[in-house]
GROMACS .gro file of C-alpha atoms in nm:
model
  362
    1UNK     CA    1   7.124  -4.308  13.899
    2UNK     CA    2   6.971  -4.636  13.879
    3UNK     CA    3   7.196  -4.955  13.957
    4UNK     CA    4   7.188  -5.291  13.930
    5UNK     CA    5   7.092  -5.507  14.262
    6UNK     CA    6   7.405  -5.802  14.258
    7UNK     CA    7   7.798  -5.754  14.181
    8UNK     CA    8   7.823  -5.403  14.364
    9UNK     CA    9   8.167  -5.380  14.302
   10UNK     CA   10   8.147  -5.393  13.922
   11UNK     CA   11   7.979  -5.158  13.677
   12UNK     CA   12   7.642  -5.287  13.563
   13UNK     CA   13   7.525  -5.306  13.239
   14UNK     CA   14   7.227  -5.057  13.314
   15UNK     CA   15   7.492  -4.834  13.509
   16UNK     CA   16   7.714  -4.839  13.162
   17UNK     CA   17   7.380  -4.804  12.921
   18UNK     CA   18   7.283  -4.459  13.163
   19UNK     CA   19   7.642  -4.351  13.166
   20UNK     CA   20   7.680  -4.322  12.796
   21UNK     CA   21   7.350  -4.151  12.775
   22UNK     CA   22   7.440  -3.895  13.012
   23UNK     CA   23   7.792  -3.846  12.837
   24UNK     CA   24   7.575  -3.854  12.489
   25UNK     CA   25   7.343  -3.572  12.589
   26UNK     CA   26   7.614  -3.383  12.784
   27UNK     CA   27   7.785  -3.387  12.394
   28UNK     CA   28   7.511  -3.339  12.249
   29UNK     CA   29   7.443  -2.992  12.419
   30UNK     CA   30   7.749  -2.882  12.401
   31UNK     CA   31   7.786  -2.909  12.038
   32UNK     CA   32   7.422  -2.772  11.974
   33UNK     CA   33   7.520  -2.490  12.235
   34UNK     CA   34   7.833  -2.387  12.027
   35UNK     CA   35   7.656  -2.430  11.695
   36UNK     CA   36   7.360  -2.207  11.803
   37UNK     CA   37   7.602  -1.920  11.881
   38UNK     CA   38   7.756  -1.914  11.560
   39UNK     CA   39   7.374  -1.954  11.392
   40UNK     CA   40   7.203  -1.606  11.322
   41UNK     CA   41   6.880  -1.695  11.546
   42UNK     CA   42   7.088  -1.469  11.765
   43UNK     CA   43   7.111  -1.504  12.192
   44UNK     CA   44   6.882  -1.708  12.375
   45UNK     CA   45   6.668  -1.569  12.587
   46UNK     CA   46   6.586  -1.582  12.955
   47UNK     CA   47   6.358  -1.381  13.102
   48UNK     CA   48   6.249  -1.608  13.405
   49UNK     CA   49   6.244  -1.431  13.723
   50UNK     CA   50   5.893  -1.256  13.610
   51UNK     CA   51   5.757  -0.980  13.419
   52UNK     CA   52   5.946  -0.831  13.157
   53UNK     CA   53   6.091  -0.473  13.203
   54UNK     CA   54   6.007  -0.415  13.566
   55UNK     CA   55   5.978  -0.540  13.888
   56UNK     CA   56   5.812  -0.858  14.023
   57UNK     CA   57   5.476  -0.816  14.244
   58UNK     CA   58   5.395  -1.086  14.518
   59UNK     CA   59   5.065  -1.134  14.694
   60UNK     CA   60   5.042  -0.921  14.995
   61UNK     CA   61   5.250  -1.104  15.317
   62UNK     CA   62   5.430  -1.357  15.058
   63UNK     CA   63   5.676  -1.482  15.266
   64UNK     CA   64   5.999  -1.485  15.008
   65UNK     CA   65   6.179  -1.799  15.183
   66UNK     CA   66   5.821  -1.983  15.051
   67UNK     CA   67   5.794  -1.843  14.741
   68UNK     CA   68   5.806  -2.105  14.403
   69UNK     CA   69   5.897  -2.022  14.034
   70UNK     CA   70   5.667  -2.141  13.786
   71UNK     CA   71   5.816  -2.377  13.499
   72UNK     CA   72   5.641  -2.515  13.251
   73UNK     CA   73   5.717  -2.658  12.942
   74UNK     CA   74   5.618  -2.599  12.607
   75UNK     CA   75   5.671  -2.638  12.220
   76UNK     CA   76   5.637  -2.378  11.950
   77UNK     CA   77   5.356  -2.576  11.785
   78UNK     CA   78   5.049  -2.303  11.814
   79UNK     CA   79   4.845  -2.525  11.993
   80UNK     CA   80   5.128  -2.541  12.297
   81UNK     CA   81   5.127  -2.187  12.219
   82UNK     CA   82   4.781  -2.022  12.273
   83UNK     CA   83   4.740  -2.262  12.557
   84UNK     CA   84   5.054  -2.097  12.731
   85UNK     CA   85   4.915  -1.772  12.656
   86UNK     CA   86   4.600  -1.777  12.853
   87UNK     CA   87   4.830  -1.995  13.107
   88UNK     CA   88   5.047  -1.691  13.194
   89UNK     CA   89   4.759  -1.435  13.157
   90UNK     CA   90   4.608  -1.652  13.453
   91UNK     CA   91   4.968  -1.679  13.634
   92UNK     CA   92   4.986  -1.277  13.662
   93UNK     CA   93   4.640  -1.269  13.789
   94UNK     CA   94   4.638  -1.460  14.055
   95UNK     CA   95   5.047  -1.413  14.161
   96UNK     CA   96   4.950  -1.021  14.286
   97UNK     CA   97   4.644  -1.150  14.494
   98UNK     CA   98   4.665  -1.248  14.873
   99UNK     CA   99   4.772  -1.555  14.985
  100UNK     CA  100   4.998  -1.608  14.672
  101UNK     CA  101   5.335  -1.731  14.707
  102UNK     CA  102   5.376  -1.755  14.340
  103UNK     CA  103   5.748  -1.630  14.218
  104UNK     CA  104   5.881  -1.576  13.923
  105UNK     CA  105   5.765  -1.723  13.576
  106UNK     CA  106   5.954  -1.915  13.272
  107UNK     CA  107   5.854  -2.111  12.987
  108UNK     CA  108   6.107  -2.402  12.904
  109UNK     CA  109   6.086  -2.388  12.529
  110UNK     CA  110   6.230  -2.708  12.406
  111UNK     CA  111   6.206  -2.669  11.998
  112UNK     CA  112   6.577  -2.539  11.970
  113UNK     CA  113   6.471  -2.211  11.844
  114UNK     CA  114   6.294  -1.893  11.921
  115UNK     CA  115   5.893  -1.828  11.880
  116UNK     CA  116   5.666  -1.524  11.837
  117UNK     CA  117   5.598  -1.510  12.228
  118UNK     CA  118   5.962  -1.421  12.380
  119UNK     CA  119   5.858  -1.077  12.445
  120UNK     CA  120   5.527  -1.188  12.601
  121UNK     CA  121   5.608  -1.493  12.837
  122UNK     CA  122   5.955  -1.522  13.013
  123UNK     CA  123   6.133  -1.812  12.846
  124UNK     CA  124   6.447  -1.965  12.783
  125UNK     CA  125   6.503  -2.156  12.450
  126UNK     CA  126   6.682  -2.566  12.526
  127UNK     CA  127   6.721  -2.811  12.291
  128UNK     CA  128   6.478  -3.113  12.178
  129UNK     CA  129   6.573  -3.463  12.229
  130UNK     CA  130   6.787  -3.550  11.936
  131UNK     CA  131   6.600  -3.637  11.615
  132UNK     CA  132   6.399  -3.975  11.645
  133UNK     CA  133   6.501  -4.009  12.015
  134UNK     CA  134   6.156  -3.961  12.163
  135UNK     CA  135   6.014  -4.205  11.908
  136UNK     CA  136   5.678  -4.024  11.855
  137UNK     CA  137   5.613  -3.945  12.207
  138UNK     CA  138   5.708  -3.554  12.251
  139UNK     CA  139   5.653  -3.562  12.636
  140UNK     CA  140   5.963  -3.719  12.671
  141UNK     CA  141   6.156  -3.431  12.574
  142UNK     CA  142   5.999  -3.268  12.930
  143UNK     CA  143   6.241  -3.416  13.179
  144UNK     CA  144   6.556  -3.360  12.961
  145UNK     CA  145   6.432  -2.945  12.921
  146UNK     CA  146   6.432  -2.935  13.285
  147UNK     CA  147   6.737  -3.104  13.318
  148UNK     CA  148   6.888  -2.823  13.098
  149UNK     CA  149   6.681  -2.552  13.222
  150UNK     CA  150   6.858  -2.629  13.569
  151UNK     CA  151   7.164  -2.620  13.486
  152UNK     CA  152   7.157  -2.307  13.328
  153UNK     CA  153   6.905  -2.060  13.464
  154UNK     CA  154   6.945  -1.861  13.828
  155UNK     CA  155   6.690  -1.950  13.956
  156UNK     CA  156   6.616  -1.662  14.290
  157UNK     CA  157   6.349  -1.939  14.484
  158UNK     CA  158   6.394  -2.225  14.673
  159UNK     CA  159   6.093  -2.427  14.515
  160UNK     CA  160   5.997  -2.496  14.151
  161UNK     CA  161   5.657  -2.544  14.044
  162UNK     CA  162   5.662  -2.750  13.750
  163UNK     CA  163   5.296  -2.710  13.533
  164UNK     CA  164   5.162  -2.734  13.204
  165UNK     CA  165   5.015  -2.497  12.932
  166UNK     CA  166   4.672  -2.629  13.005
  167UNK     CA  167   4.671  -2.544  13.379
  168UNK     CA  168   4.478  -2.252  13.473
  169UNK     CA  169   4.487  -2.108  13.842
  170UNK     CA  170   4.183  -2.038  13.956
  171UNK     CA  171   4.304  -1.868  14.268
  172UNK     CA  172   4.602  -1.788  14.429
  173UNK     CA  173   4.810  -2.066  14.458
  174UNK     CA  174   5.060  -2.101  14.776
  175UNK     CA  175   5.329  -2.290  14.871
  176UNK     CA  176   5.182  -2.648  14.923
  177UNK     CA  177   5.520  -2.830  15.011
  178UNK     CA  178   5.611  -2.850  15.347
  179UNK     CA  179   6.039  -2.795  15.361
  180UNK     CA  180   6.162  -3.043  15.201
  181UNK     CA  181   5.880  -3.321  15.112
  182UNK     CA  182   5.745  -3.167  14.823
  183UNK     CA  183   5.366  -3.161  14.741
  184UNK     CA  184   5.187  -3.319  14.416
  185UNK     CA  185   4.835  -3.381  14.313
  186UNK     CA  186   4.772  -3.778  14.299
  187UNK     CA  187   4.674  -3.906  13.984
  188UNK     CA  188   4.379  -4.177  14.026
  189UNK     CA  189   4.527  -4.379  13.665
  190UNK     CA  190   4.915  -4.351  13.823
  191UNK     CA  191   4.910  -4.746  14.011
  192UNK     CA  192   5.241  -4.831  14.116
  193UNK     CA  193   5.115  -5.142  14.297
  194UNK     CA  194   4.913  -5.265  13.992
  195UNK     CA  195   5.231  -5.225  13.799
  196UNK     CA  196   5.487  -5.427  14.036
  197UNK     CA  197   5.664  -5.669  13.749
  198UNK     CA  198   5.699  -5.395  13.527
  199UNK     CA  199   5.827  -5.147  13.751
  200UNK     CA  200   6.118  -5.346  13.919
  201UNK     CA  201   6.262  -5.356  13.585
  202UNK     CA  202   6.341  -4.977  13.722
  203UNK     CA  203   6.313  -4.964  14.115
  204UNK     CA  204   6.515  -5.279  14.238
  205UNK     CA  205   6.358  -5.438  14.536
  206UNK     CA  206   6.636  -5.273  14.805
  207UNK     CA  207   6.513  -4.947  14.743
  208UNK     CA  208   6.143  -5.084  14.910
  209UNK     CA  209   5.809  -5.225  14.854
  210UNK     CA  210   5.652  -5.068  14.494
  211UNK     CA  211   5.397  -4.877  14.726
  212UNK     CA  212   5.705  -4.591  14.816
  213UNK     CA  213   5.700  -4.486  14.466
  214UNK     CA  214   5.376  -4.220  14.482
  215UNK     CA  215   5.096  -4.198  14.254
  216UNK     CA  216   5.159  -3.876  14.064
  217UNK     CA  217   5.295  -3.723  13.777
  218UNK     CA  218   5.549  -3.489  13.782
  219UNK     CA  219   5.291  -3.204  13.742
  220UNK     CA  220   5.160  -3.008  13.964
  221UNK     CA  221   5.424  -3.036  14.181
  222UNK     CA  222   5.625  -2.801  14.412
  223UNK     CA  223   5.944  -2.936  14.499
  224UNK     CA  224   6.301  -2.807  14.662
  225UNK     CA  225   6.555  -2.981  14.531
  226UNK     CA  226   6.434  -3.068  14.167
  227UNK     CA  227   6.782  -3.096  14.052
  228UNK     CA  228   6.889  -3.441  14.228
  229UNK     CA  229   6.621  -3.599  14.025
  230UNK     CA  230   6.584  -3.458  13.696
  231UNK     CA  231   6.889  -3.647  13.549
  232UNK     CA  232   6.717  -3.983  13.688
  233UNK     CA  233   6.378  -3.888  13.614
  234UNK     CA  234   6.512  -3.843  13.201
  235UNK     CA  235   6.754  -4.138  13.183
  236UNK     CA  236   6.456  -4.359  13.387
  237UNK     CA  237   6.217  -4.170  13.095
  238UNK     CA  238   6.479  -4.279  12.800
  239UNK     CA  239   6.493  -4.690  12.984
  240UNK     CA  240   6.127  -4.697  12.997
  241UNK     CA  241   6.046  -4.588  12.646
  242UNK     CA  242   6.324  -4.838  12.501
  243UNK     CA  243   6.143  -5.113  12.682
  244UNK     CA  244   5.844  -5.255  12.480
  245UNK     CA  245   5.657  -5.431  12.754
  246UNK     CA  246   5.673  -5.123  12.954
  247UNK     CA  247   5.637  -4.865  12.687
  248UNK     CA  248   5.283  -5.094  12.586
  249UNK     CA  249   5.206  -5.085  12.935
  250UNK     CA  250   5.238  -4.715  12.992
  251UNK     CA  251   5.180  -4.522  12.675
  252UNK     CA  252   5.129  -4.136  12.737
  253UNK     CA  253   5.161  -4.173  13.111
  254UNK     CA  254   5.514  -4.325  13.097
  255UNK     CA  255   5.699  -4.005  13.153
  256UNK     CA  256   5.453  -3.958  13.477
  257UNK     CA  257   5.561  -4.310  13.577
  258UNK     CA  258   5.932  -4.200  13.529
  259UNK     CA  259   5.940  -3.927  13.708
  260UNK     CA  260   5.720  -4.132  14.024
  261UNK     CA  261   5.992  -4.363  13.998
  262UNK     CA  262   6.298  -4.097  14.014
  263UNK     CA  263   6.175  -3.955  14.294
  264UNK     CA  264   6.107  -4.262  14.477
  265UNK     CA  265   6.443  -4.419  14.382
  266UNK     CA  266   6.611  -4.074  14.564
  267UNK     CA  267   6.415  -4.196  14.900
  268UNK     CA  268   6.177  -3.839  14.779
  269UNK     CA  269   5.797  -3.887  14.877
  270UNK     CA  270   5.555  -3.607  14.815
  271UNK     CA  271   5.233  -3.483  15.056
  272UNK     CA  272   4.980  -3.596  14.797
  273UNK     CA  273   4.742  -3.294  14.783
  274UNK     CA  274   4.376  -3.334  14.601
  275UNK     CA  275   4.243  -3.000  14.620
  276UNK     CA  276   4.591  -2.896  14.426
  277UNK     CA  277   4.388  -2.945  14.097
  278UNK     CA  278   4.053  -3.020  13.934
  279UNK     CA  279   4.003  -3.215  13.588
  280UNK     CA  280   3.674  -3.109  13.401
  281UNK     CA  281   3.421  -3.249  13.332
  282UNK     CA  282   3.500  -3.521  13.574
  283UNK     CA  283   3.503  -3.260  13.873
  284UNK     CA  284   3.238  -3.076  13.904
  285UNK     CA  285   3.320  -2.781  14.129
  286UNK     CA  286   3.638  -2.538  14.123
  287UNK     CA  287   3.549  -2.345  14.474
  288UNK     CA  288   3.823  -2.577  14.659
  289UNK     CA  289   4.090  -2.600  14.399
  290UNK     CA  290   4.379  -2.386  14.275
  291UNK     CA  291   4.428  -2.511  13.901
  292UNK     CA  292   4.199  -2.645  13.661
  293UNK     CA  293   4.334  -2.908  13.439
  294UNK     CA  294   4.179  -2.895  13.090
  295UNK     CA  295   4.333  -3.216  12.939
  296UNK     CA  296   3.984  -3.407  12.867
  297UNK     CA  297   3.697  -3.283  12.634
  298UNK     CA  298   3.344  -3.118  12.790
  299UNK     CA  299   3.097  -3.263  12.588
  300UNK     CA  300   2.734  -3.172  12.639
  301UNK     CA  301   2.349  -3.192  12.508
  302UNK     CA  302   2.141  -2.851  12.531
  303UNK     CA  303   2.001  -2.997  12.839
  304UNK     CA  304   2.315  -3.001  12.976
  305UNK     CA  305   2.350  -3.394  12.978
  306UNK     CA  306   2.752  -3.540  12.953
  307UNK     CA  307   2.799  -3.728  12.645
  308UNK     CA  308   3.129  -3.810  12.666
  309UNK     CA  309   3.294  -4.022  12.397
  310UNK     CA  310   3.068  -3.863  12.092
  311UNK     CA  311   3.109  -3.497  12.014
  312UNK     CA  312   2.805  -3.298  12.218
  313UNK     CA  313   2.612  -3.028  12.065
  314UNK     CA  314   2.791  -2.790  12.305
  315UNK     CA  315   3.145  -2.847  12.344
  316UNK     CA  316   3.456  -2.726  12.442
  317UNK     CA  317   3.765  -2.986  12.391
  318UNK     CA  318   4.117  -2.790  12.378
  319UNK     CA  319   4.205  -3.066  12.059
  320UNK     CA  320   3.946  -2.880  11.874
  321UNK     CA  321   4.180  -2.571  11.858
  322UNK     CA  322   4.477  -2.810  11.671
  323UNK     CA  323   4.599  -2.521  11.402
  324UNK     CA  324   4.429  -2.200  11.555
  325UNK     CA  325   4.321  -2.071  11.863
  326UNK     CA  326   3.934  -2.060  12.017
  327UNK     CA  327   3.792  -1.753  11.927
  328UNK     CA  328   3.689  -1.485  12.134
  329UNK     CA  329   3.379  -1.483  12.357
  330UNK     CA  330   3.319  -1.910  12.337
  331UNK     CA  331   2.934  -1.987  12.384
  332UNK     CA  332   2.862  -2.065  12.701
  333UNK     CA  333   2.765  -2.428  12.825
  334UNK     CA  334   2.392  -2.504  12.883
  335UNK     CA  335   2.209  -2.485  13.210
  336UNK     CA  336   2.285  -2.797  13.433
  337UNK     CA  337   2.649  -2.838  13.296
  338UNK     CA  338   2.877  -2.847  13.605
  339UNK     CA  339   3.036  -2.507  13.746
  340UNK     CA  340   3.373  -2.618  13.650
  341UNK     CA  341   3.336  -2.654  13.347
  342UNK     CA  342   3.122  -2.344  13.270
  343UNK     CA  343   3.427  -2.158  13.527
  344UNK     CA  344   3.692  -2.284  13.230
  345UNK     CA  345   3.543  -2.133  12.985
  346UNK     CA  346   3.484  -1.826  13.144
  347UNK     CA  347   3.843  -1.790  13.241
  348UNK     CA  348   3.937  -1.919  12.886
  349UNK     CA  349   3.714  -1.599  12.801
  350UNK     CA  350   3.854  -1.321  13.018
  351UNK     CA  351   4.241  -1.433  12.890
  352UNK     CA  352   4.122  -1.442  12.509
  353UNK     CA  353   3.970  -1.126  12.566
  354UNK     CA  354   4.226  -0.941  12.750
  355UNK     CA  355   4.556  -1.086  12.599
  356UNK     CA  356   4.687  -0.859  12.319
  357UNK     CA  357   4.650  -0.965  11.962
  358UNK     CA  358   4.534  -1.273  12.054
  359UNK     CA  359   4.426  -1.304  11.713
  360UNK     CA  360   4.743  -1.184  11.556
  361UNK     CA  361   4.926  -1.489  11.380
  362UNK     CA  362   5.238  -1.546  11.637
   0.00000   0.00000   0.00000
């Protein structure tokens, strides 16, 4: 918990503004937790220590002391959802293959209610942000389902992996952290240096120089002890979006900044790991990586030429795919497009065509 820098024997106002937050949302999910059990959406469900109905498989010589669960988070909007679809397809791929230390699986559903993938993808159901409380910006509802997710899951491993619906692991991942300084991929737009002013509104000179809080998001990242920071990480998420200058400043990367700054504010610095993940098209090769990121567009001519910013004549950009999924069997890019790229869309491929009813409506 963040606190203010003079009159250390008296509450400051910050101290009192996080304190009723935390006693709001502690209310809040208790009373949506009783009022769910009398509703008839029946239990919630948690399925997150792996495949459904048997036994977990690990990649051969897993040691289990190193082994991570993968969280992600995830709406019931069916663009979240086909994108967590071919995420998990990907997840039990690679988790059986050497050199994996991948554990068990959940997806942290935050709408409140059940979807049309609990019986396909381990997930437990938490509760959105309270109407109007994330002002537009749905990412902010991500630290609050973890905090909730850790609090009431058993979770069997001693690291989390926290990732995305639009991660796909293109190998077997292992355990990247070493004990307890947790690895994350650095983000090249994440500047805590180029943001001093702004950020000491949140990270109070005492705690160090700006240049301890890391340049990362909160995911990928395999961490230990998530739960000392998650509180922080959502009440620092909640501070920053009620502050204009800030939430100008920041837009959709605030809730990466947030979490940068919880971590840093709990003394918690992370072995910044490049080869963790690649972006398309912006990297052009996935032979040294263990997740491709799909968050930008791949916008090409037929002579394989980037046009990025105007819609190419071949294309593959998961926005197009707002209120249905891609089809099956995508066109492939033209020659001279980079691997990566033409790699995601093969992968995208192989799920689509391997996941069942894929074109069922969920």
């Amino acid at each position: 918990m963040i606190v203010g820098r003079k009159n250390a024997g008296k509450a400051s106002p910050f101290l009192l503004i996080l304190i009723s937050v935390g006693c709001f949302f502690a209310t809040y999910n208790f009373l949506t937790m009783v009022g769910h059990s009398r509703s008839g959406d029946g239990p919630r469900k948690l399925l997150g220590s792996g495949d459904q109905g048997g036994a977990v498989a690990f990649g051969s010589g897993s040691d289990p002391s190193k082994r991570f669960h993968v969280a992600l988070t995830a709406t019931d909007a069916l663009y979240s959802q086909w994108q967590s679809r071919i995420m998990y397809y990907w997840y039990k791929q690679m988790r059986v293959r050497p050199g994996s230390d991948m554990g068990g699986f959940t997806r942290i559903l935050h709408s409140g209610k059940p979807d049309g993938l609990m019986d396909e993808i381990p997930t437990l159901v938490v509760d959105p942000l309270p109407e109007g409380a994330d002002r537009g910006y749905i990412v902010l509802n991500r630290p609050w389902a973890f905090v909730q997710w850790l609090q009431k899951a058993n979770i069997k491993e001693d690291y989390i992996l926290m990732a995305e619906p639009d991660h796909i692991f293109v190998k077997p991942l292992p355990n990247l952290a070493h004990g307890e300084e947790p690895a994350a991929f650095p983000f090249f737009y994440i500047k805590p240096t180029d943001n001093e002013k702004i950020l000491r509104k949140f990270f109070p000179e005492e705690k160090g120089p700006v240049s301890n809080i890391d340049p990362i998001g909160n995911s990928p990242v395999i961490i230990q002890k998530l739960e000392k920071i998650a509180p922080t990480w959502m009440n620092v998420s909640l501070k920053m979006k009620e502050d204009v200058e800030t939430d100008k400043a920041f837009g959709w990367v605030l809730e990466m900044y947030a979490y940068a700054v919880a971590s840093a504010l709990h003394g918690v610095h992370h072995s910044l790991q490049k080869d963790f993940m690649i972006q398309p098209p912006w990297d052009a090769k996935s032979d040294n990586t263990f997740i491709i990121h799909y968050t930008y567009g791949c916008d090409y001519s037929l002579k394989g030429e980037l046009t990025y910013g105007k819609i190419g004549e071949w294309r593959f950009d998961k926005r197009s795919y707002l209120r249905s999924p891609p089809p099956r069997n995508l066109s492939l890019p033209p020659p001279g497009v980079p691997e990566s790229v033409a790699t995601l869309v093969k992968m995208v491929n192989e799920a689509t065509a391997n996941i069942v009813g894929w074109d069922d409506e969920i």
